[in-house]
mmCIF file of C-alpha atoms in Angstrom:
data_model
loop_
_atom_site.group_PDB
_atom_site.id
_atom_site.type_symbol
_atom_site.label_atom_id
_atom_site.label_comp_id
_atom_site.label_asym_id
_atom_site.label_seq_id
_atom_site.Cartn_x
_atom_site.Cartn_y
_atom_site.Cartn_z
ATOM 1 C CA MET A 1 22.970 51.822 -38.722
ATOM 2 C CA LYS A 2 20.052 51.301 -41.046
ATOM 3 C CA SER A 3 16.552 51.371 -39.638
ATOM 4 C CA SER A 4 14.383 48.276 -39.778
ATOM 5 C CA ARG A 5 11.070 47.076 -38.503
ATOM 6 C CA GLN A 6 11.298 44.201 -36.151
ATOM 7 C CA PRO A 7 8.541 41.683 -36.046
ATOM 8 C CA ARG A 8 8.057 39.386 -32.897
ATOM 9 C CA SER A 9 8.040 38.581 -29.119
ATOM 10 C CA ALA A 10 8.035 35.078 -27.658
ATOM 11 C CA TRP A 11 5.221 33.432 -25.687
ATOM 12 C CA VAL A 12 5.058 34.315 -22.030
ATOM 13 C CA ALA A 13 5.798 31.082 -20.183
ATOM 14 C CA GLY A 14 4.020 29.745 -17.093
ATOM 15 C CA ALA A 15 4.279 31.650 -13.794
ATOM 16 C CA VAL A 16 7.689 30.770 -12.338
ATOM 17 C CA LEU A 17 9.872 32.861 -10.022
ATOM 18 C CA CYS A 18 13.638 32.332 -10.107
ATOM 19 C CA ALA A 19 16.771 34.324 -9.383
ATOM 20 C CA VAL A 20 16.895 36.000 -12.767
ATOM 21 C CA ALA A 21 13.636 35.691 -14.645
ATOM 22 C CA LEU A 22 9.939 35.942 -13.968
ATOM 23 C CA SER A 23 7.866 34.177 -16.598
ATOM 24 C CA GLY A 24 4.567 35.885 -17.311
ATOM 25 C CA CYS A 25 1.530 34.550 -15.495
ATOM 26 C CA SER A 26 -0.885 32.496 -17.561
ATOM 27 C CA PHE A 27 -4.459 33.703 -17.671
ATOM 28 C CA PHE A 28 -5.621 30.435 -19.238
ATOM 29 C CA GLY A 29 -4.029 27.750 -17.099
ATOM 30 C CA SER A 30 -6.639 27.305 -14.355
ATOM 31 C CA LYS A 31 -9.519 24.840 -14.543
ATOM 32 C CA SER A 32 -11.956 27.735 -14.227
ATOM 33 C CA ALA A 33 -10.501 29.657 -17.178
ATOM 34 C CA PRO A 34 -13.225 31.122 -19.403
ATOM 35 C CA LYS A 35 -14.089 29.209 -22.541
ATOM 36 C CA PRO A 36 -12.818 30.875 -25.737
ATOM 37 C CA VAL A 37 -15.412 32.642 -27.852
ATOM 38 C CA GLU A 38 -16.733 30.431 -30.652
ATOM 39 C CA LEU A 39 -15.288 31.401 -34.021
ATOM 40 C CA GLY A 40 -18.034 30.220 -36.329
ATOM 41 C CA ALA A 41 -17.497 29.038 -39.892
ATOM 42 C CA ASN A 42 -14.485 30.332 -41.810
ATOM 43 C CA VAL A 43 -15.580 32.399 -44.801
ATOM 44 C CA PRO A 44 -12.404 33.441 -46.670
ATOM 45 C CA VAL A 45 -12.790 37.076 -47.724
ATOM 46 C CA ILE A 46 -9.120 37.154 -48.743
ATOM 47 C CA PRO A 47 -8.163 33.844 -50.397
ATOM 48 C CA VAL A 48 -4.802 32.656 -49.060
ATOM 49 C CA GLY A 49 -3.159 29.279 -49.569
ATOM 50 C CA LYS A 50 -0.129 27.367 -48.336
ATOM 51 C CA VAL A 51 2.597 27.496 -51.001
ATOM 52 C CA TRP A 52 5.383 25.633 -49.214
ATOM 53 C CA GLN A 53 6.270 23.873 -45.979
ATOM 54 C CA SER A 54 9.609 23.158 -44.330
ATOM 55 C CA LYS A 55 10.883 21.741 -41.057
ATOM 56 C CA MET A 56 13.391 22.395 -38.285
ATOM 57 C CA GLY A 57 13.734 21.377 -34.629
ATOM 58 C CA LYS A 58 11.207 22.220 -31.933
ATOM 59 C CA VAL A 59 10.705 25.734 -30.554
ATOM 60 C CA GLU A 60 9.375 25.147 -27.045
ATOM 61 C CA ARG A 61 11.784 27.010 -24.739
ATOM 62 C CA LEU A 62 13.658 29.315 -27.077
ATOM 63 C CA VAL A 63 12.469 32.927 -27.147
ATOM 64 C CA LEU A 64 12.342 33.091 -30.948
ATOM 65 C CA GLN A 65 12.203 36.186 -33.089
ATOM 66 C CA PRO A 66 12.423 35.286 -36.796
ATOM 67 C CA HIS A 67 14.549 37.813 -38.644
ATOM 68 C CA VAL A 68 13.634 39.056 -42.117
ATOM 69 C CA GLN A 69 16.400 40.145 -44.471
ATOM 70 C CA GLY A 70 15.246 40.792 -48.041
ATOM 71 C CA SER A 71 13.572 37.603 -49.296
ATOM 72 C CA THR A 72 15.193 35.490 -46.564
ATOM 73 C CA VAL A 73 13.984 34.648 -43.081
ATOM 74 C CA VAL A 74 16.528 33.450 -40.503
ATOM 75 C CA LEU A 75 15.256 31.070 -37.806
ATOM 76 C CA ALA A 76 16.517 29.018 -34.884
ATOM 77 C CA SER A 77 15.379 26.009 -32.842
ATOM 78 C CA ASP A 78 15.699 25.005 -29.190
ATOM 79 C CA ALA A 79 18.478 22.497 -29.866
ATOM 80 C CA GLY A 80 20.768 24.999 -31.603
ATOM 81 C CA GLU A 81 19.875 24.852 -35.278
ATOM 82 C CA VAL A 82 20.170 28.171 -37.084
ATOM 83 C CA LEU A 83 18.945 28.320 -40.664
ATOM 84 C CA ALA A 84 18.098 30.691 -43.493
ATOM 85 C CA VAL A 85 15.011 30.033 -45.610
ATOM 86 C CA ASP A 86 14.230 31.580 -48.994
ATOM 87 C CA ALA A 87 10.649 32.732 -48.489
ATOM 88 C CA THR A 88 9.837 32.631 -52.211
ATOM 89 C CA THR A 89 10.378 28.854 -52.429
ATOM 90 C CA GLY A 90 10.787 27.544 -48.873
ATOM 91 C CA THR A 91 14.293 26.323 -49.733
ATOM 92 C CA GLN A 92 16.826 26.310 -46.902
ATOM 93 C CA THR A 93 19.831 28.279 -48.194
ATOM 94 C CA TRP A 94 22.080 27.407 -45.254
ATOM 95 C CA ARG A 95 21.839 25.581 -41.956
ATOM 96 C CA VAL A 96 24.209 25.138 -39.035
ATOM 97 C CA ASN A 97 23.953 23.497 -35.621
ATOM 98 C CA VAL A 98 25.892 25.398 -32.944
ATOM 99 C CA GLY A 99 25.827 22.387 -30.624
ATOM 100 C CA ALA A 100 24.135 24.100 -27.689
ATOM 101 C CA PRO A 101 20.503 24.698 -26.671
ATOM 102 C CA LEU A 102 19.450 28.282 -27.284
ATOM 103 C CA SER A 103 17.683 30.878 -25.128
ATOM 104 C CA ALA A 104 17.380 33.737 -27.636
ATOM 105 C CA GLY A 105 17.584 34.289 -31.378
ATOM 106 C CA VAL A 106 17.930 35.216 -34.014
ATOM 107 C CA GLY A 107 19.501 38.486 -35.213
ATOM 108 C CA SER A 108 20.946 38.970 -38.686
ATOM 109 C CA ASP A 109 21.981 41.601 -41.214
ATOM 110 C CA GLY A 110 22.239 39.178 -44.137
ATOM 111 C CA ARG A 111 25.941 38.555 -43.630
ATOM 112 C CA TRP A 112 26.245 37.829 -39.918
ATOM 113 C CA SER A 113 23.673 36.110 -37.723
ATOM 114 C CA ALA A 114 23.698 35.774 -33.928
ATOM 115 C CA VAL A 115 22.006 33.692 -31.240
ATOM 116 C CA VAL A 116 22.509 33.178 -27.497
ATOM 117 C CA SER A 117 22.780 29.773 -25.798
ATOM 118 C CA ARG A 118 21.255 28.755 -22.486
ATOM 119 C CA SER A 119 24.798 28.686 -21.096
ATOM 120 C CA ASN A 120 24.981 32.434 -21.878
ATOM 121 C CA GLU A 121 27.190 32.233 -24.962
ATOM 122 C CA LEU A 122 26.765 34.772 -27.740
ATOM 123 C CA ILE A 123 27.369 32.837 -30.967
ATOM 124 C CA ALA A 124 28.131 34.559 -34.279
ATOM 125 C CA ILE A 125 27.556 32.921 -37.669
ATOM 126 C CA GLU A 126 28.684 33.983 -41.123
ATOM 127 C CA GLY A 127 27.509 32.244 -44.277
ATOM 128 C CA GLY A 128 26.190 29.240 -42.387
ATOM 129 C CA ARG A 129 29.430 28.782 -40.402
ATOM 130 C CA GLU A 130 30.109 29.626 -36.761
ATOM 131 C CA ILE A 131 32.932 32.177 -36.521
ATOM 132 C CA TRP A 132 33.127 32.932 -32.791
ATOM 133 C CA ARG A 133 31.391 32.724 -29.433
ATOM 134 C CA LYS A 134 31.700 34.823 -26.305
ATOM 135 C CA THR A 135 30.493 34.041 -22.789
ATOM 136 C CA LEU A 136 28.153 36.610 -21.247
ATOM 137 C CA PRO A 137 27.761 37.080 -17.472
ATOM 138 C CA ILE A 138 23.952 36.882 -17.498
ATOM 139 C CA GLN A 139 21.067 35.217 -19.310
ATOM 140 C CA VAL A 140 19.620 36.650 -22.514
ATOM 141 C CA PHE A 141 16.044 36.299 -23.795
ATOM 142 C CA THR A 142 16.083 38.986 -26.491
ATOM 143 C CA ALA A 143 17.338 38.258 -29.997
ATOM 144 C CA PRO A 144 20.662 40.022 -30.667
ATOM 145 C CA LEU A 145 20.628 42.947 -33.086
ATOM 146 C CA VAL A 146 23.151 42.823 -35.942
ATOM 147 C CA ALA A 147 23.764 46.219 -37.565
ATOM 148 C CA GLY A 148 26.663 48.404 -38.653
ATOM 149 C CA ASN A 149 29.203 45.523 -38.439
ATOM 150 C CA ARG A 150 28.329 45.110 -34.774
ATOM 151 C CA ILE A 151 26.266 42.718 -32.676
ATOM 152 C CA PHE A 152 24.257 44.266 -29.840
ATOM 153 C CA VAL A 153 22.888 42.271 -26.907
ATOM 154 C CA LEU A 154 20.226 43.192 -24.343
ATOM 155 C CA ALA A 155 20.660 40.926 -21.307
ATOM 156 C CA ALA A 156 18.050 39.894 -18.769
ATOM 157 C CA ASP A 157 19.449 42.304 -16.165
ATOM 158 C CA ARG A 158 19.032 45.196 -18.652
ATOM 159 C CA SER A 159 22.746 45.455 -19.390
ATOM 160 C CA VAL A 160 23.537 46.298 -23.023
ATOM 161 C CA TYR A 161 26.612 45.040 -24.894
ATOM 162 C CA ALA A 162 28.188 45.833 -28.251
ATOM 163 C CA PHE A 163 30.576 43.427 -30.017
ATOM 164 C CA ASP A 164 32.569 43.661 -33.228
ATOM 165 C CA ALA A 165 30.827 41.283 -35.636
ATOM 166 C CA THR A 166 34.064 40.170 -37.297
ATOM 167 C CA SER A 167 36.247 39.470 -34.285
ATOM 168 C CA GLY A 168 33.891 39.212 -31.327
ATOM 169 C CA GLN A 169 35.768 41.926 -29.456
ATOM 170 C CA ARG A 170 33.597 43.682 -26.898
ATOM 171 C CA LEU A 171 33.328 47.348 -27.818
ATOM 172 C CA TRP A 172 31.327 48.664 -24.873
ATOM 173 C CA MET A 173 28.895 47.743 -22.128
ATOM 174 C CA GLN A 174 26.236 49.757 -20.308
ATOM 175 C CA HIS A 175 24.705 48.505 -17.088
ATOM 176 C CA ARG A 176 22.100 49.929 -14.775
ATOM 177 C CA PRO A 177 20.833 48.498 -11.504
ATOM 178 C CA GLY A 178 17.681 46.595 -12.380
ATOM 179 C CA GLU A 179 14.630 45.285 -10.592
ATOM 180 C CA PRO A 180 14.898 41.911 -8.802
ATOM 181 C CA LEU A 181 12.674 40.270 -11.437
ATOM 182 C CA VAL A 182 12.613 40.444 -15.214
ATOM 183 C CA LEU A 183 10.636 38.710 -17.916
ATOM 184 C CA ARG A 184 11.705 35.592 -19.781
ATOM 185 C CA GLN A 185 10.498 37.301 -22.931
ATOM 186 C CA GLN A 186 11.673 39.238 -25.970
ATOM 187 C CA GLY A 187 12.591 42.801 -25.058
ATOM 188 C CA VAL A 188 13.086 45.804 -27.337
ATOM 189 C CA LEU A 189 16.396 46.189 -29.177
ATOM 190 C CA VAL A 190 15.972 48.055 -32.471
ATOM 191 C CA PRO A 191 17.901 50.530 -34.648
ATOM 192 C CA PHE A 192 16.701 54.016 -35.463
ATOM 193 C CA GLY A 193 19.005 55.852 -37.850
ATOM 194 C CA ASN A 194 22.280 56.056 -35.951
ATOM 195 C CA THR A 195 20.656 55.381 -32.581
ATOM 196 C CA LEU A 196 20.276 52.072 -30.781
ATOM 197 C CA VAL A 197 16.889 51.943 -29.018
ATOM 198 C CA THR A 198 16.370 49.533 -26.137
ATOM 199 C CA GLY A 199 13.759 48.898 -23.501
ATOM 200 C CA LEU A 200 15.107 49.328 -19.970
ATOM 201 C CA GLY A 201 12.424 48.795 -17.376
ATOM 202 C CA GLY A 202 9.484 50.978 -18.330
ATOM 203 C CA ARG A 203 11.576 53.288 -20.535
ATOM 204 C CA LEU A 204 12.705 53.349 -24.117
ATOM 205 C CA VAL A 205 16.341 54.469 -24.137
ATOM 206 C CA GLY A 206 18.356 55.753 -27.091
ATOM 207 C CA PHE A 207 22.085 54.861 -27.104
ATOM 208 C CA ASP A 208 24.965 56.045 -29.247
ATOM 209 C CA PRO A 209 25.866 52.711 -30.920
ATOM 210 C CA ASP A 210 29.542 53.723 -31.176
ATOM 211 C CA ASN A 211 30.241 54.142 -27.464
ATOM 212 C CA GLY A 212 27.089 53.322 -25.487
ATOM 213 C CA ALA A 213 26.421 56.896 -24.362
ATOM 214 C CA ILE A 214 22.761 57.556 -23.592
ATOM 215 C CA ARG A 215 21.156 60.125 -25.876
ATOM 216 C CA TRP A 216 17.625 60.153 -24.485
ATOM 217 C CA GLU A 217 15.140 58.334 -22.251
ATOM 218 C CA ALA A 218 11.397 58.142 -22.772
ATOM 219 C CA PRO A 219 9.131 56.772 -19.995
ATOM 220 C CA ILE A 220 6.331 54.513 -21.285
ATOM 221 C CA ALA A 221 5.281 53.101 -17.901
ATOM 222 C CA SER A 222 6.215 53.444 -14.214
ATOM 223 C CA PRO A 223 6.483 50.727 -11.557
ATOM 224 C CA ARG A 224 3.435 50.393 -9.364
ATOM 225 C CA GLY A 225 2.324 48.143 -6.525
ATOM 226 C CA THR A 226 3.942 47.103 -3.267
ATOM 227 C CA ASN A 227 5.951 43.969 -4.134
ATOM 228 C CA ASP A 228 8.479 42.942 -6.789
ATOM 229 C CA VAL A 229 5.906 41.172 -8.967
ATOM 230 C CA GLU A 230 3.444 44.069 -8.956
ATOM 231 C CA ARG A 231 6.238 46.565 -9.644
ATOM 232 C CA LEU A 232 7.620 44.645 -12.602
ATOM 233 C CA VAL A 233 7.649 46.894 -15.688
ATOM 234 C CA GLU A 234 9.308 45.923 -18.976
ATOM 235 C CA ILE A 235 9.052 47.092 -22.572
ATOM 236 C CA VAL A 236 8.339 43.903 -24.515
ATOM 237 C CA GLY A 237 8.116 42.434 -27.954
ATOM 238 C CA THR A 238 7.684 43.898 -31.373
ATOM 239 C CA THR A 239 7.471 47.630 -31.991
ATOM 240 C CA SER A 240 5.991 49.761 -34.765
ATOM 241 C CA ARG A 241 7.851 52.576 -36.479
ATOM 242 C CA VAL A 242 6.523 55.134 -38.953
ATOM 243 C CA GLY A 243 8.902 58.020 -39.663
ATOM 244 C CA ASN A 244 10.363 59.232 -36.370
ATOM 245 C CA GLN A 245 7.543 57.747 -34.306
ATOM 246 C CA LEU A 246 8.308 54.506 -32.485
ATOM 247 C CA CYS A 247 5.492 52.769 -30.599
ATOM 248 C CA ALA A 248 5.869 49.990 -28.030
ATOM 249 C CA ARG A 249 4.152 48.105 -25.209
ATOM 250 C CA ALA A 250 5.010 47.990 -21.518
ATOM 251 C CA PHE A 251 4.097 44.575 -20.063
ATOM 252 C CA GLN A 252 0.550 44.636 -18.609
ATOM 253 C CA ALA A 253 0.707 48.407 -18.227
ATOM 254 C CA THR A 254 0.568 50.665 -21.291
ATOM 255 C CA VAL A 255 1.136 51.178 -24.971
ATOM 256 C CA GLY A 256 2.757 54.394 -26.117
ATOM 257 C CA CYS A 257 4.590 56.236 -28.868
ATOM 258 C CA VAL A 258 7.741 58.373 -28.726
ATOM 259 C CA ASP A 259 9.743 60.516 -31.118
ATOM 260 C CA ALA A 260 12.835 58.338 -31.573
ATOM 261 C CA ALA A 261 14.878 61.301 -32.780
ATOM 262 C CA SER A 262 14.420 63.337 -29.588
ATOM 263 C CA GLY A 263 12.985 60.903 -27.046
ATOM 264 C CA ALA A 264 9.863 63.019 -26.527
ATOM 265 C CA VAL A 265 6.839 60.978 -25.448
ATOM 266 C CA GLY A 266 3.846 61.522 -27.741
ATOM 267 C CA TRP A 267 1.238 59.589 -25.782
ATOM 268 C CA THR A 268 0.626 56.562 -23.564
ATOM 269 C CA GLN A 269 -2.565 54.634 -22.888
ATOM 270 C CA PRO A 270 -3.364 51.926 -20.307
ATOM 271 C CA ALA A 271 -3.268 48.463 -21.881
ATOM 272 C CA ASN A 272 -3.240 45.073 -20.193
ATOM 273 C CA GLY A 273 -1.259 43.029 -22.707
ATOM 274 C CA THR A 274 1.884 40.909 -22.574
ATOM 275 C CA GLU A 275 2.929 40.807 -26.248
ATOM 276 C CA GLY A 276 4.341 43.403 -28.616
ATOM 277 C CA ILE A 277 2.394 45.538 -31.043
ATOM 278 C CA SER A 278 2.219 46.253 -34.769
ATOM 279 C CA GLY A 279 1.006 49.242 -36.719
ATOM 280 C CA ASP A 280 0.525 51.218 -39.907
ATOM 281 C CA GLU A 281 0.366 54.931 -40.711
ATOM 282 C CA LYS A 282 -3.001 55.345 -39.000
ATOM 283 C CA ALA A 283 -3.175 52.894 -36.118
ATOM 284 C CA ILE A 284 -1.409 50.705 -33.555
ATOM 285 C CA TYR A 285 -2.731 47.166 -33.025
ATOM 286 C CA GLY A 286 -2.279 44.970 -29.972
ATOM 287 C CA VAL A 287 -3.569 41.859 -28.234
ATOM 288 C CA GLU A 288 -4.637 42.059 -24.598
ATOM 289 C CA SER A 289 -4.079 39.371 -21.965
ATOM 290 C CA ASN A 290 -7.674 38.147 -22.261
ATOM 291 C CA GLY A 291 -7.467 37.723 -26.044
ATOM 292 C CA GLY A 292 -9.094 41.034 -26.900
ATOM 293 C CA VAL A 293 -7.706 42.805 -29.955
ATOM 294 C CA VAL A 294 -7.421 46.606 -29.852
ATOM 295 C CA ALA A 295 -6.625 49.359 -32.351
ATOM 296 C CA TRP A 296 -5.396 52.772 -31.150
ATOM 297 C CA ASN A 297 -5.109 55.956 -33.179
ATOM 298 C CA ARG A 298 -1.434 56.374 -33.976
ATOM 299 C CA ALA A 299 -1.441 60.152 -33.659
ATOM 300 C CA THR A 300 -3.456 60.533 -30.449
ATOM 301 C CA GLY A 301 -3.661 57.142 -28.714
ATOM 302 C CA ALA A 302 -7.474 57.205 -28.752
ATOM 303 C CA LYS A 303 -9.038 53.772 -29.051
ATOM 304 C CA ILE A 304 -10.421 53.155 -32.555
ATOM 305 C CA TRP A 305 -11.969 49.748 -31.948
ATOM 306 C CA SER A 306 -11.829 46.804 -29.586
ATOM 307 C CA SER A 307 -12.796 43.258 -30.546
ATOM 308 C CA THR A 308 -13.699 40.260 -28.392
ATOM 309 C CA ARG A 309 -13.755 37.941 -31.412
ATOM 310 C CA LEU A 310 -10.662 36.049 -30.157
ATOM 311 C CA GLN A 311 -11.307 36.506 -26.462
ATOM 312 C CA TYR A 312 -9.804 33.960 -24.029
ATOM 313 C CA ARG A 313 -7.447 32.570 -26.663
ATOM 314 C CA GLN A 314 -3.648 32.508 -26.292
ATOM 315 C CA LEU A 315 -2.381 34.748 -29.058
ATOM 316 C CA THR A 316 0.876 36.047 -30.496
ATOM 317 C CA ALA A 317 1.573 39.682 -31.128
ATOM 318 C CA PRO A 318 -0.114 40.928 -34.316
ATOM 319 C CA LEU A 319 1.393 41.565 -37.737
ATOM 320 C CA VAL A 320 -0.062 44.206 -40.047
ATOM 321 C CA LEU A 321 -0.100 42.760 -43.552
ATOM 322 C CA GLY A 322 -2.024 44.441 -46.363
ATOM 323 C CA ARG A 323 -5.588 45.024 -45.198
ATOM 324 C CA SER A 324 -5.198 42.428 -42.437
ATOM 325 C CA VAL A 325 -4.051 42.122 -38.869
ATOM 326 C CA VAL A 326 -2.521 38.638 -38.665
ATOM 327 C CA ILE A 327 -2.427 36.853 -35.276
ATOM 328 C CA GLY A 328 -1.211 33.360 -34.375
ATOM 329 C CA GLU A 329 -2.835 31.122 -31.763
ATOM 330 C CA ASN A 330 -1.501 28.376 -29.489
ATOM 331 C CA ASN A 331 -3.556 25.755 -31.366
ATOM 332 C CA GLY A 332 -1.751 26.470 -34.637
ATOM 333 C CA THR A 333 -4.458 28.655 -36.190
ATOM 334 C CA ILE A 334 -3.604 31.904 -37.969
ATOM 335 C CA HIS A 335 -6.326 34.566 -37.748
ATOM 336 C CA MET A 336 -6.631 37.304 -40.354
ATOM 337 C CA LEU A 337 -8.752 40.237 -39.149
ATOM 338 C CA SER A 338 -9.635 43.477 -40.908
ATOM 339 C CA ARG A 339 -7.542 46.503 -39.942
ATOM 340 C CA GLU A 340 -10.683 48.630 -40.211
ATOM 341 C CA ASP A 341 -12.984 46.849 -37.761
ATOM 342 C CA ALA A 342 -11.520 43.407 -36.828
ATOM 343 C CA ALA A 343 -13.985 41.592 -39.094
ATOM 344 C CA PRO A 344 -12.737 38.081 -39.961
ATOM 345 C CA LEU A 345 -11.032 37.833 -43.354
ATOM 346 C CA ASN A 346 -9.690 34.271 -43.220
ATOM 347 C CA ARG A 347 -8.303 31.545 -40.950
ATOM 348 C CA LEU A 348 -5.257 29.481 -41.864
ATOM 349 C CA THR A 349 -4.120 26.199 -40.336
ATOM 350 C CA THR A 350 -0.698 24.781 -39.497
ATOM 351 C CA ASP A 351 -0.014 21.823 -37.193
ATOM 352 C CA LYS A 352 -1.650 21.781 -33.767
ATOM 353 C CA SER A 353 1.517 22.346 -31.718
ATOM 354 C CA GLY A 354 0.934 26.104 -31.496
ATOM 355 C CA VAL A 355 2.406 29.140 -33.210
ATOM 356 C CA ALA A 356 5.863 29.774 -31.729
ATOM 357 C CA ALA A 357 6.495 33.330 -32.898
ATOM 358 C CA THR A 358 4.650 36.276 -34.358
ATOM 359 C CA PRO A 359 4.151 35.591 -38.086
ATOM 360 C CA VAL A 360 6.409 37.600 -40.399
ATOM 361 C CA ALA A 361 5.989 38.923 -43.940
ATOM 362 C CA VAL A 362 8.787 38.019 -46.347
ATOM 363 C CA ALA A 363 8.805 38.472 -50.144
ATOM 364 C CA ASP A 364 4.994 38.631 -50.434
ATOM 365 C CA THR A 365 4.810 35.496 -48.275
ATOM 366 C CA LEU A 366 3.414 35.072 -44.771
ATOM 367 C CA VAL A 367 5.840 32.847 -42.834
ATOM 368 C CA VAL A 368 4.668 31.014 -39.698
ATOM 369 C CA VAL A 369 6.743 28.871 -37.305
ATOM 370 C CA THR A 370 5.173 26.324 -34.933
ATOM 371 C CA ARG A 371 6.304 24.742 -31.666
ATOM 372 C CA ASP A 372 7.017 21.447 -33.440
ATOM 373 C CA GLY A 373 9.358 23.264 -35.825
ATOM 374 C CA GLY A 374 6.994 23.460 -38.769
ATOM 375 C CA ILE A 375 7.760 26.355 -41.126
ATOM 376 C CA TYR A 376 4.852 27.383 -43.338
ATOM 377 C CA GLY A 377 4.669 29.792 -46.253
ATOM 378 C CA PHE A 378 1.276 31.292 -47.191
ATOM 379 C CA ARG A 379 0.508 33.548 -50.126
ATOM 380 C CA PRO A 380 -2.618 35.233 -51.574
ATOM 381 C CA GLN A 381 -4.235 33.151 -54.303
#
């Protein structure tokens, strides 16, 4: 299995308890919510312009993780559209409607793509054509991982499945007793060499992708509190990998880094965020629940800087791109902050429906998807 960096976690929905999923509590929904910090005038330090725009269906309930494969980004909409877009031109190279509303997507290796429907069907696509679907016993909110001619699925109850990408045959399944509540949010399901790394509760776990045997476990956070909500711990969203070091966030608990070859924990630090993280060779970057943006030293976990520039705004996970940390907002704005000190470098605009997924970098293009299904390509001028 080839290694790849995975960009994106979905928005945490409003606070709702149900039999399977707990949606993350909103810190901005009450009438007494603090007013966002004023941004001031936009002074573009890095000139960036929109080079193309495309359209698909709405992304309001789907937990979307755009998947980058070479110069192509694969996307999906609530209603069941799955499409591949050439990021150099914005041209849609293929598009298919699977005929069912989706809960999670999309995974792809360039040949096969996979999504999961709200009726718990894993749907495989090849070349813009559906080739099979399999019913799963539980809901899924994490985009499938397609690698090594297999499709891997992390379900809401923390069970992990492997399917043959060609036939849909189930190869193996691992299940552990989980907590009563889980998040309706993108979890961690990434490849590292010939290891499948998942987030199970507050741990990163390395699996043998051939048979599902566990190779190592690395605790990032531990349950705390006296009730199910307070004890909820999940590894969420995008991760950052440099060499053997894989860094991730535990929901409203910690950020931390582990050696993905051995499972040894390098460091953890308290962090009150709900979205994934991004990073470079020197630092890890994350957004806290109150809109603060933080940079931690990658080697030690020491805090490098903390910014309140975007405080009290609803933000996506960050994307490190060039000298910038790129963050989407629920009003459709894209913020570009300096990696060095969070100074503003530019602000970009889309429609006002809100950014639906962490922006991704594809073929020298910044690709942004909005709740109304707008697909935007930005490039330095």
